[in-house]
CSV table of C-alpha atoms in Angstrom, one decimal:
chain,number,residue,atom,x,y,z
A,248,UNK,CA,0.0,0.0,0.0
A,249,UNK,CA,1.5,3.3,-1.1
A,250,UNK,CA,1.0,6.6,1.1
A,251,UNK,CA,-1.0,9.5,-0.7
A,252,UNK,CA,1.9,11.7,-0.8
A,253,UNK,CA,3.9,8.7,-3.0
A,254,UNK,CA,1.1,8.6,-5.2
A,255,UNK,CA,0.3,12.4,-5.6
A,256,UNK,CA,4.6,12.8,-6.9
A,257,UNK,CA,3.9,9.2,-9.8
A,258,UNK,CA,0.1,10.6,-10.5
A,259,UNK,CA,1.9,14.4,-11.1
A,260,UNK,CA,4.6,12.9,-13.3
A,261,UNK,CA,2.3,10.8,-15.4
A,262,UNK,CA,-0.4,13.7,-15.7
A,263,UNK,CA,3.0,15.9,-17.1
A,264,UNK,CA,3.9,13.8,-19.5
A,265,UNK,CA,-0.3,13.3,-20.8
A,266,UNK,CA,-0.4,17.0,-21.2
A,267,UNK,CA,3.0,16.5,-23.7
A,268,UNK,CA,0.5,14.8,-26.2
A,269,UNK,CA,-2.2,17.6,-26.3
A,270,UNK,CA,-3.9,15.7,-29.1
A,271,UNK,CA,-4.0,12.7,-26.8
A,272,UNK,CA,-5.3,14.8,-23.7
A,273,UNK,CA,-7.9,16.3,-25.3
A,274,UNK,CA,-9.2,13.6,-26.7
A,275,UNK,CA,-9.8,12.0,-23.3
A,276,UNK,CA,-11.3,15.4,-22.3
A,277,UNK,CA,-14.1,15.5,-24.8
A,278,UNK,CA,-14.9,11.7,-24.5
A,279,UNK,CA,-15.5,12.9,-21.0
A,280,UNK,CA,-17.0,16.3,-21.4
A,281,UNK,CA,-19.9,14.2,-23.3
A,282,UNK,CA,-20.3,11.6,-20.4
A,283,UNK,CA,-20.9,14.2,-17.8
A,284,UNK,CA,-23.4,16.2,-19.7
A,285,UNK,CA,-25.1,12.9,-20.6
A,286,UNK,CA,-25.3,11.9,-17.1
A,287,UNK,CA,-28.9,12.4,-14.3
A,288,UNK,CA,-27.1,14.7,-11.7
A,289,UNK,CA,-25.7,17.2,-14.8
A,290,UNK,CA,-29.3,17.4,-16.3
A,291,UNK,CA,-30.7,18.0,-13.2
A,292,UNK,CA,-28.5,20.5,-11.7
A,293,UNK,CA,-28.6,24.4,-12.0
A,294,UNK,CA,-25.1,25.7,-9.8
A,295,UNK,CA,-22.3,23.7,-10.9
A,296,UNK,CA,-19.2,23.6,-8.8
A,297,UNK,CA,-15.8,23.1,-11.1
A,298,UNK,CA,-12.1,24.8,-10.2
A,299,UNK,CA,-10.3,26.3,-12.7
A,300,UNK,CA,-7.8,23.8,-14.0
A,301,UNK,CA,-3.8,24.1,-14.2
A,302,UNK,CA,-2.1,22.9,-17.2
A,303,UNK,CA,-2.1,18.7,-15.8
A,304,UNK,CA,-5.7,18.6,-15.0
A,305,UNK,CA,-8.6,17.7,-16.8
A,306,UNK,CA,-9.2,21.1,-18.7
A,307,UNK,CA,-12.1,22.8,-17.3
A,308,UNK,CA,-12.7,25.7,-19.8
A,309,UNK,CA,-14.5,23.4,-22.0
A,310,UNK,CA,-16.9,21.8,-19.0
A,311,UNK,CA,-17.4,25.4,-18.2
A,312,UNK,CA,-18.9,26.8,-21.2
A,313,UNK,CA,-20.5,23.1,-21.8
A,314,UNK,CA,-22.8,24.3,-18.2
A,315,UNK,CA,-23.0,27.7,-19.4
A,316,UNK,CA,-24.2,26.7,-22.8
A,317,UNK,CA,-27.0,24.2,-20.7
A,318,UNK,CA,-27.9,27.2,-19.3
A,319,UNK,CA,-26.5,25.9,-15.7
A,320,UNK,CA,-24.4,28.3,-13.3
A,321,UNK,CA,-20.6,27.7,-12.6
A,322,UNK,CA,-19.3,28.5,-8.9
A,323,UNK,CA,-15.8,27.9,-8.6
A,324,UNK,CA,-13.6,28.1,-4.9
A,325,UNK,CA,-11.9,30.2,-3.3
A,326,UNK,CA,-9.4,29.2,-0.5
A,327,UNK,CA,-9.9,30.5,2.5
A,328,UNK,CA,-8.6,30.4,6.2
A,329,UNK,CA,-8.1,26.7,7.8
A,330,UNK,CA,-8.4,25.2,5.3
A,331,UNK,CA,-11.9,25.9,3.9
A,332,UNK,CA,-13.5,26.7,0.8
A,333,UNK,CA,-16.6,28.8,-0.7
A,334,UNK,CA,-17.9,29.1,-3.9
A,335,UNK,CA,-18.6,32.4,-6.0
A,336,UNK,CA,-20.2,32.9,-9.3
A,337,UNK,CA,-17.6,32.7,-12.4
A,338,UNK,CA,-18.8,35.4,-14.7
A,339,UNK,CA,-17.7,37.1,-18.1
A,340,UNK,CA,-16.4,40.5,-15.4
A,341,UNK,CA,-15.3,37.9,-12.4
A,342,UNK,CA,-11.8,39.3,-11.6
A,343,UNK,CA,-9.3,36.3,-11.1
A,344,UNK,CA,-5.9,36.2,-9.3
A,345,UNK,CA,-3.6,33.3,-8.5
A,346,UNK,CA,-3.7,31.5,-4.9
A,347,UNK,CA,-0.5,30.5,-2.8
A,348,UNK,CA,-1.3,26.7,-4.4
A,349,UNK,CA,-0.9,28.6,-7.9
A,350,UNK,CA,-4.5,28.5,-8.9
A,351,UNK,CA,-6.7,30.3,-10.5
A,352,UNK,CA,-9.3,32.1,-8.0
A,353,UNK,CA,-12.1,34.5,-8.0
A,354,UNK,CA,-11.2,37.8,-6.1
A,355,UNK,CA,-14.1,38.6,-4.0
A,356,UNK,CA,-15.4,42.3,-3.4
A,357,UNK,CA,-18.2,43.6,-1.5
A,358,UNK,CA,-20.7,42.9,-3.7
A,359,UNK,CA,-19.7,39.1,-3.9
A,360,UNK,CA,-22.1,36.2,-2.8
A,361,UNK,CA,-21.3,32.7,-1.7
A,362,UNK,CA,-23.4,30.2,-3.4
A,363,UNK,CA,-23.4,26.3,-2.5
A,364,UNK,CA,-23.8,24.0,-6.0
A,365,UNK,CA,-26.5,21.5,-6.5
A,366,UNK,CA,-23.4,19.3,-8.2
A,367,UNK,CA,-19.8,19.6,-7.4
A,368,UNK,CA,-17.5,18.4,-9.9
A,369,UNK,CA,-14.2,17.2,-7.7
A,370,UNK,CA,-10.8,17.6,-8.7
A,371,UNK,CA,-8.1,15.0,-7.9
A,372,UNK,CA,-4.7,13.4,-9.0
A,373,UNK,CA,-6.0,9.8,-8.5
A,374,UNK,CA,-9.7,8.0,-8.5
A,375,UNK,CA,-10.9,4.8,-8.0
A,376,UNK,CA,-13.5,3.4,-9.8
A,377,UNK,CA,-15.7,3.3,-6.4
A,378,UNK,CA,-15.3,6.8,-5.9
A,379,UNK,CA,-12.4,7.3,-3.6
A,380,UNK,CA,-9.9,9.9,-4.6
A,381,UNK,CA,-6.4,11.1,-3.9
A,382,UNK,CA,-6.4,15.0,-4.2
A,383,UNK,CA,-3.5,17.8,-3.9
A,384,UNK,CA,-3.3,17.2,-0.4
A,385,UNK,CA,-5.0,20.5,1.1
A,386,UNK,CA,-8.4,18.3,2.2
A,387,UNK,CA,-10.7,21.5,0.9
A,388,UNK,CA,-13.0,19.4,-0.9
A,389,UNK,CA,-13.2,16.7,2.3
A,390,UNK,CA,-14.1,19.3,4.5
A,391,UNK,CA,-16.3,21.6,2.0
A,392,UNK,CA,-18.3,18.0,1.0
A,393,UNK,CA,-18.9,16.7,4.8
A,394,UNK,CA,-20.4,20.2,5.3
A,395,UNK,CA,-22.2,20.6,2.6
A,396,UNK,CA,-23.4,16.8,1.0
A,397,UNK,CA,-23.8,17.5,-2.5
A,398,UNK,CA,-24.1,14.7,-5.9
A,399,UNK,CA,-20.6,14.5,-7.2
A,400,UNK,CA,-18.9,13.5,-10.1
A,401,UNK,CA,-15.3,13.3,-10.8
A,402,UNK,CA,-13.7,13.3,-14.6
A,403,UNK,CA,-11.0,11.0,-14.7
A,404,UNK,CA,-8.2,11.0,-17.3
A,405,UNK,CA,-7.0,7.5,-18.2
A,406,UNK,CA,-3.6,8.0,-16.1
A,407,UNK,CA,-6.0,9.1,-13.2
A,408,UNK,CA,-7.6,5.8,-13.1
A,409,UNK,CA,-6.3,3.3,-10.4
A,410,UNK,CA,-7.5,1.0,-7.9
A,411,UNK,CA,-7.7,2.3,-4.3
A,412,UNK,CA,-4.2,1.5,-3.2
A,413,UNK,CA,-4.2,3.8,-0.7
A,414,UNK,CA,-5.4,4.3,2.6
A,415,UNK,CA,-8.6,5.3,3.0
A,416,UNK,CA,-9.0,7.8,5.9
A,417,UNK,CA,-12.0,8.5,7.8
A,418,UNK,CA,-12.5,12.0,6.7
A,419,UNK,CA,-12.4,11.4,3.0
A,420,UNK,CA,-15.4,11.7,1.5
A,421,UNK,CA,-16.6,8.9,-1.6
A,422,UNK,CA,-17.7,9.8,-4.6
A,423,UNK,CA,-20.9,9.7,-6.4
A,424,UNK,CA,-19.5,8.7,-9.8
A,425,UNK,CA,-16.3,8.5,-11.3
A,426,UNK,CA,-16.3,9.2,-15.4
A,427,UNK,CA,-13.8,7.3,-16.8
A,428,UNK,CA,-12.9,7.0,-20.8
């Protein structure tokens, strides 16, 4: 059994070296774009949670104006102290900056409002096809999904597909689905 920090450092090299075959990557991308919007819980909902992907991820741009185009609203997080997270409209004027993790966030001003999604699209490094996940290591998306139970779907990248060989702790939270290509 390897530890979660052994297999975020393999899952970040393999997830490097995808996004040196673009053509590869995004083909994986759209095959998976097309399962979520065909699945229940993406019909259904109308506040979409989804971060704003770095250049390893699964790209979110696309899933984003995919939810815009079904007339859904995105939310994406912000970090916030001890390790928390809230989520706040991503519009055409939302101002962005770069968190000390290196991702993209929105910047909030007074007129901001927290919303909570009706779907959370969960990033990760590593999933299992039962729905456990190895993430960046922060636990924002443990703690934001015991507080706030939500359906959730994860998009999984062929090199992000693995059997739980991990330890599962008590506060990670399963997944709903994991879409897989």
């Amino acid at each position: 059994m390897r530890t979660k920090k052994q297999i975020r450092q393999q899952q970040i090299a393999t997830l490097q070296t995808l996004a040196q075959t673009p053509a590869l990557k995004h083909a994986q991308e759209a095959q998976l774009l097309e399962l979520l919007m065909a699945t229940e819980v993406f019909q259904k909902a109308t506040i979409i949670g989804v971060t704003l992907s770095q250049p390893i991820e699964m790209a979110t741009q696309p899933v984003i104006d995919a939810i815009r185009l079904a007339g859904k609203q995105v939310v994406v997080p912000k970090t916030l102290p001890e390790r928390q997270m809230a989520f706040y409209p991503l519009t055409a004027t939302t101002e962005l900056t770069t968190s000390s993790y290196g991702a993209l966030e929105p910047v909030v001003t007074a007129g901001s409002r927290v919303l909570i999604p009706d779907l959370m699209i969960v990033p990760g490094l590593a999933f299992s096809p039962e729905g456990w996940r190895v993430g960046f290591g922060g636990g924002y998306y443990d703690r934001y999904l015991a507080k706030y139970p939500m359906p959730t779907v994860a998009l999984a990248l062929k090199p992000q597909q693995r059997s739980a060989d991990w330890a599962i702790d008590e506060f990670d939270i399963q997944l709903d689905q994991v879409l897989q290509v």
